[in-house]
XYZ file of C-alpha atoms in Angstrom:
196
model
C -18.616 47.789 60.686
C -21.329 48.637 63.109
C -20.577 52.000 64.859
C -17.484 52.759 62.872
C -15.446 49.833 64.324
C -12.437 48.686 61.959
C -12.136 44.973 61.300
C -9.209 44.880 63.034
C -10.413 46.803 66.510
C -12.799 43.549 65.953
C -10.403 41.241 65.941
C -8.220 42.677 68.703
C -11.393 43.482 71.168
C -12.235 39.494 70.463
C -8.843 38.436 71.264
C -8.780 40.553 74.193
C -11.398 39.288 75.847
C -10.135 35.243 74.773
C -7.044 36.163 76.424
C -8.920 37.224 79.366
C -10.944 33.745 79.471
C -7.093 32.243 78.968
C -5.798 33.948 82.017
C -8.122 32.455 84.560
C -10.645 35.658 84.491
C -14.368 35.009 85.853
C -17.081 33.024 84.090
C -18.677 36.236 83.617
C -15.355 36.641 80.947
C -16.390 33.148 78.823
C -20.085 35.061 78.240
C -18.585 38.365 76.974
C -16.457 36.153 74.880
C -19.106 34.174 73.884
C -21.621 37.034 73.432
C -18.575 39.321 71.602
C -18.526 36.060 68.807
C -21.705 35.671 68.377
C -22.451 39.154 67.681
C -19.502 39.162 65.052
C -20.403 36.194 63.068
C -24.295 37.444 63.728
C -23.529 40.814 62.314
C -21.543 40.026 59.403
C -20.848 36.294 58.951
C -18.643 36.820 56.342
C -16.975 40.100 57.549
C -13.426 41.016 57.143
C -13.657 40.574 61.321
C -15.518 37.499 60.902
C -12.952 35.614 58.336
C -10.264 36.788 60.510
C -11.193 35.423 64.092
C -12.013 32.448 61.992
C -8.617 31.865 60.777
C -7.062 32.822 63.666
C -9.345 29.644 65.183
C -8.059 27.472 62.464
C -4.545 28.645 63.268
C -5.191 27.652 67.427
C -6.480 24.511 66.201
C -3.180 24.129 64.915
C -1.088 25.128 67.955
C -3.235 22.879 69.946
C -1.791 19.890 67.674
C -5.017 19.045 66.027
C -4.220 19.081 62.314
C -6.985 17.488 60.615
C -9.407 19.762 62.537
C -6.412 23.300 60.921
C -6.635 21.728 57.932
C -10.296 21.271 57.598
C -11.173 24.368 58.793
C -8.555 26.515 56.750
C -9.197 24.679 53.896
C -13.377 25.788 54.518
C -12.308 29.236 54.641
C -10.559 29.219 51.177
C -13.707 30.065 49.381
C -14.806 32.993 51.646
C -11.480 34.350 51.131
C -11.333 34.225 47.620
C -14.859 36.103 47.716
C -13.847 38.513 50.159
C -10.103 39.085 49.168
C -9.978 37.523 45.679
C -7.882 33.949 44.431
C -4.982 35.977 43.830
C -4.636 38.302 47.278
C -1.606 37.193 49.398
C -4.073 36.525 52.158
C -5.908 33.876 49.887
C -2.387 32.191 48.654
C -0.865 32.275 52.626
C -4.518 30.334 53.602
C -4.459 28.014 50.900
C -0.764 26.871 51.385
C -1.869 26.652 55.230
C -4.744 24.298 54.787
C -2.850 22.013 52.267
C 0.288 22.460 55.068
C -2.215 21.116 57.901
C -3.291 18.546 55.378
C -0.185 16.936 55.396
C 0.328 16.605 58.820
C -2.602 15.548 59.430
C -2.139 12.116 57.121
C -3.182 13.278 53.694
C -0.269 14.065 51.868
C -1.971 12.433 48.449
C -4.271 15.388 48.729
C -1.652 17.737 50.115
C 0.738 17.008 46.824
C -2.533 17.830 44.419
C -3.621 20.850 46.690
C 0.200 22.348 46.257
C 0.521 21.483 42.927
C -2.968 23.322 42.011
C -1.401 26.473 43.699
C 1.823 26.423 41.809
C 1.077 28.311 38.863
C -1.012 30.887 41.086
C 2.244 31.347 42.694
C 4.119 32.152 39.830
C 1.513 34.352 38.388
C 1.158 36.337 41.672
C 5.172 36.424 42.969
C 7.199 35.323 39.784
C 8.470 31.955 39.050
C 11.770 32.876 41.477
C 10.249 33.966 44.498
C 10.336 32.260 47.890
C 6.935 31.395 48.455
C 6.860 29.871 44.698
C 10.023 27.732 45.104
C 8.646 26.765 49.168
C 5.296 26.166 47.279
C 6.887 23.771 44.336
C 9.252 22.022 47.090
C 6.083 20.884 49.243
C 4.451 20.042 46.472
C 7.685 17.769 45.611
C 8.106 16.230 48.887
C 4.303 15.828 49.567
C 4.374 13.720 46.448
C 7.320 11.484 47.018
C 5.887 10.537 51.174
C 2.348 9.957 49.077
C 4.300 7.066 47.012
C 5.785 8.684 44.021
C 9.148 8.513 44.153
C 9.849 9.151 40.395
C 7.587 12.413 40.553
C 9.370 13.840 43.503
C 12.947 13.278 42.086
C 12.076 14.776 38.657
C 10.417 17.624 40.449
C 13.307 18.320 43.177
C 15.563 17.952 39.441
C 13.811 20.903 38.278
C 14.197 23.090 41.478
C 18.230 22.476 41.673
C 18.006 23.351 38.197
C 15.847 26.874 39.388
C 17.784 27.083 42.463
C 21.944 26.517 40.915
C 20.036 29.786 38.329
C 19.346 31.812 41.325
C 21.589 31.376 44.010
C 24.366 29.310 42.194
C 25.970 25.829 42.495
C 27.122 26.140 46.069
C 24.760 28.085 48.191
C 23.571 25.967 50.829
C 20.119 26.246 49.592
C 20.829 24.474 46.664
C 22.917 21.836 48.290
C 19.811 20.889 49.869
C 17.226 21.184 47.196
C 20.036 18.162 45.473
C 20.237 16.496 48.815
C 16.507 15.796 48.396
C 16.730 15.473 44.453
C 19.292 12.948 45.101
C 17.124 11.592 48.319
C 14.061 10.938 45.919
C 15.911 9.308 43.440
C 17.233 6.802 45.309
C 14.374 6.460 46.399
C 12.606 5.869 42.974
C 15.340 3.139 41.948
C 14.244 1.092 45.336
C 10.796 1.052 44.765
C 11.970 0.315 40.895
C 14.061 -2.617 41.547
C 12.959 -6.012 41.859
């Protein structure tokens, strides 16, 4: 960083001077933001600083309700993180699951399902096979599938988390009451769309 400046005095100096803009400050605020960007991304485009003021963009995008516009712009950061970070930092994984989070919401939940399902065996490789953000993973990837159309997917998939779940937290913790409330949701699902 130029003069000895941490990526994350960057980050905070930038948001400083956003939340200045936010609170009504002078015009003269919006230019020192402006400027403060520019020189970032000018700098080092693909800075620790950089990648972070651009997530935390993709993260107000979100906030402000528009998820196709999260979701596209987390999803274009995936690659920078995996170059700056590498594909199996936490920071990579949390980004991924974001933009395939936003993708969903935003009406693609075909490509939400795939994009979660792609990350599942990162997940297990990175946090074990029983860890929260691996079962949270496999469950969006099971419910993203089922609102995409496939019923039968999503109930065999929820099967295979009670079965993961009842092994980890037993038969009657509530979190596996509702991993078979959707198991059970999905199936009867499947034998509508099956029937007749």
């Amino acid at each position: 960083m130029p003069g000895g400046v941490s990526a994350e005095q960057e980050v905070q100096r930038f948001h400083a001077l956003w939340d200045a803009v936010a609170e009504g400050f002078p015009e003269s605020s919006v230019a020192s933001a402006e400027q403060e960007r520019t020189r970032v991304f000018d700098e080092a485009p693909n800075s620790i600083a950089a990648l972070k003021i651009r997530r935390d963009a993709a993260r107000w995008r979100a906030d402000a309700g528009d998820a196709a516009g999260a979701a596209a712009a987390f999803t274009e950061l995936v690659p920078d993180y995996v170059r700056a970070f590498g594909a199996d930092h936490r920071s990579t994984l949390k980004l991924w699951h974001d933009a395939a989070r936003w993708r969903a919401a935003a009406g693609d939940v075909a490509g939400a399902a795939a994009a979660f399902t792609e990350m599942v065996p990162d997940y297990v490789r990175v946090f074990g096979a029983d860890h929260r953000r691996t079962r949270d993973v496999r469950n969006h990837a099971a419910n993203c599938r089922g609102r995409a159309g496939d019923a039968a997917g999503a109930a065999a998939a929820f099967t295979e988390l009670v079965a993961d779940y009842v092994r980890v937290f037993g038969a009657d913790h509530r979190s596996t009451l509702s991993i078979r409330n959707r198991a059970a949701h999905w199936h009867g699902e499947a034998r509508k769309r099956a029937a007749p």
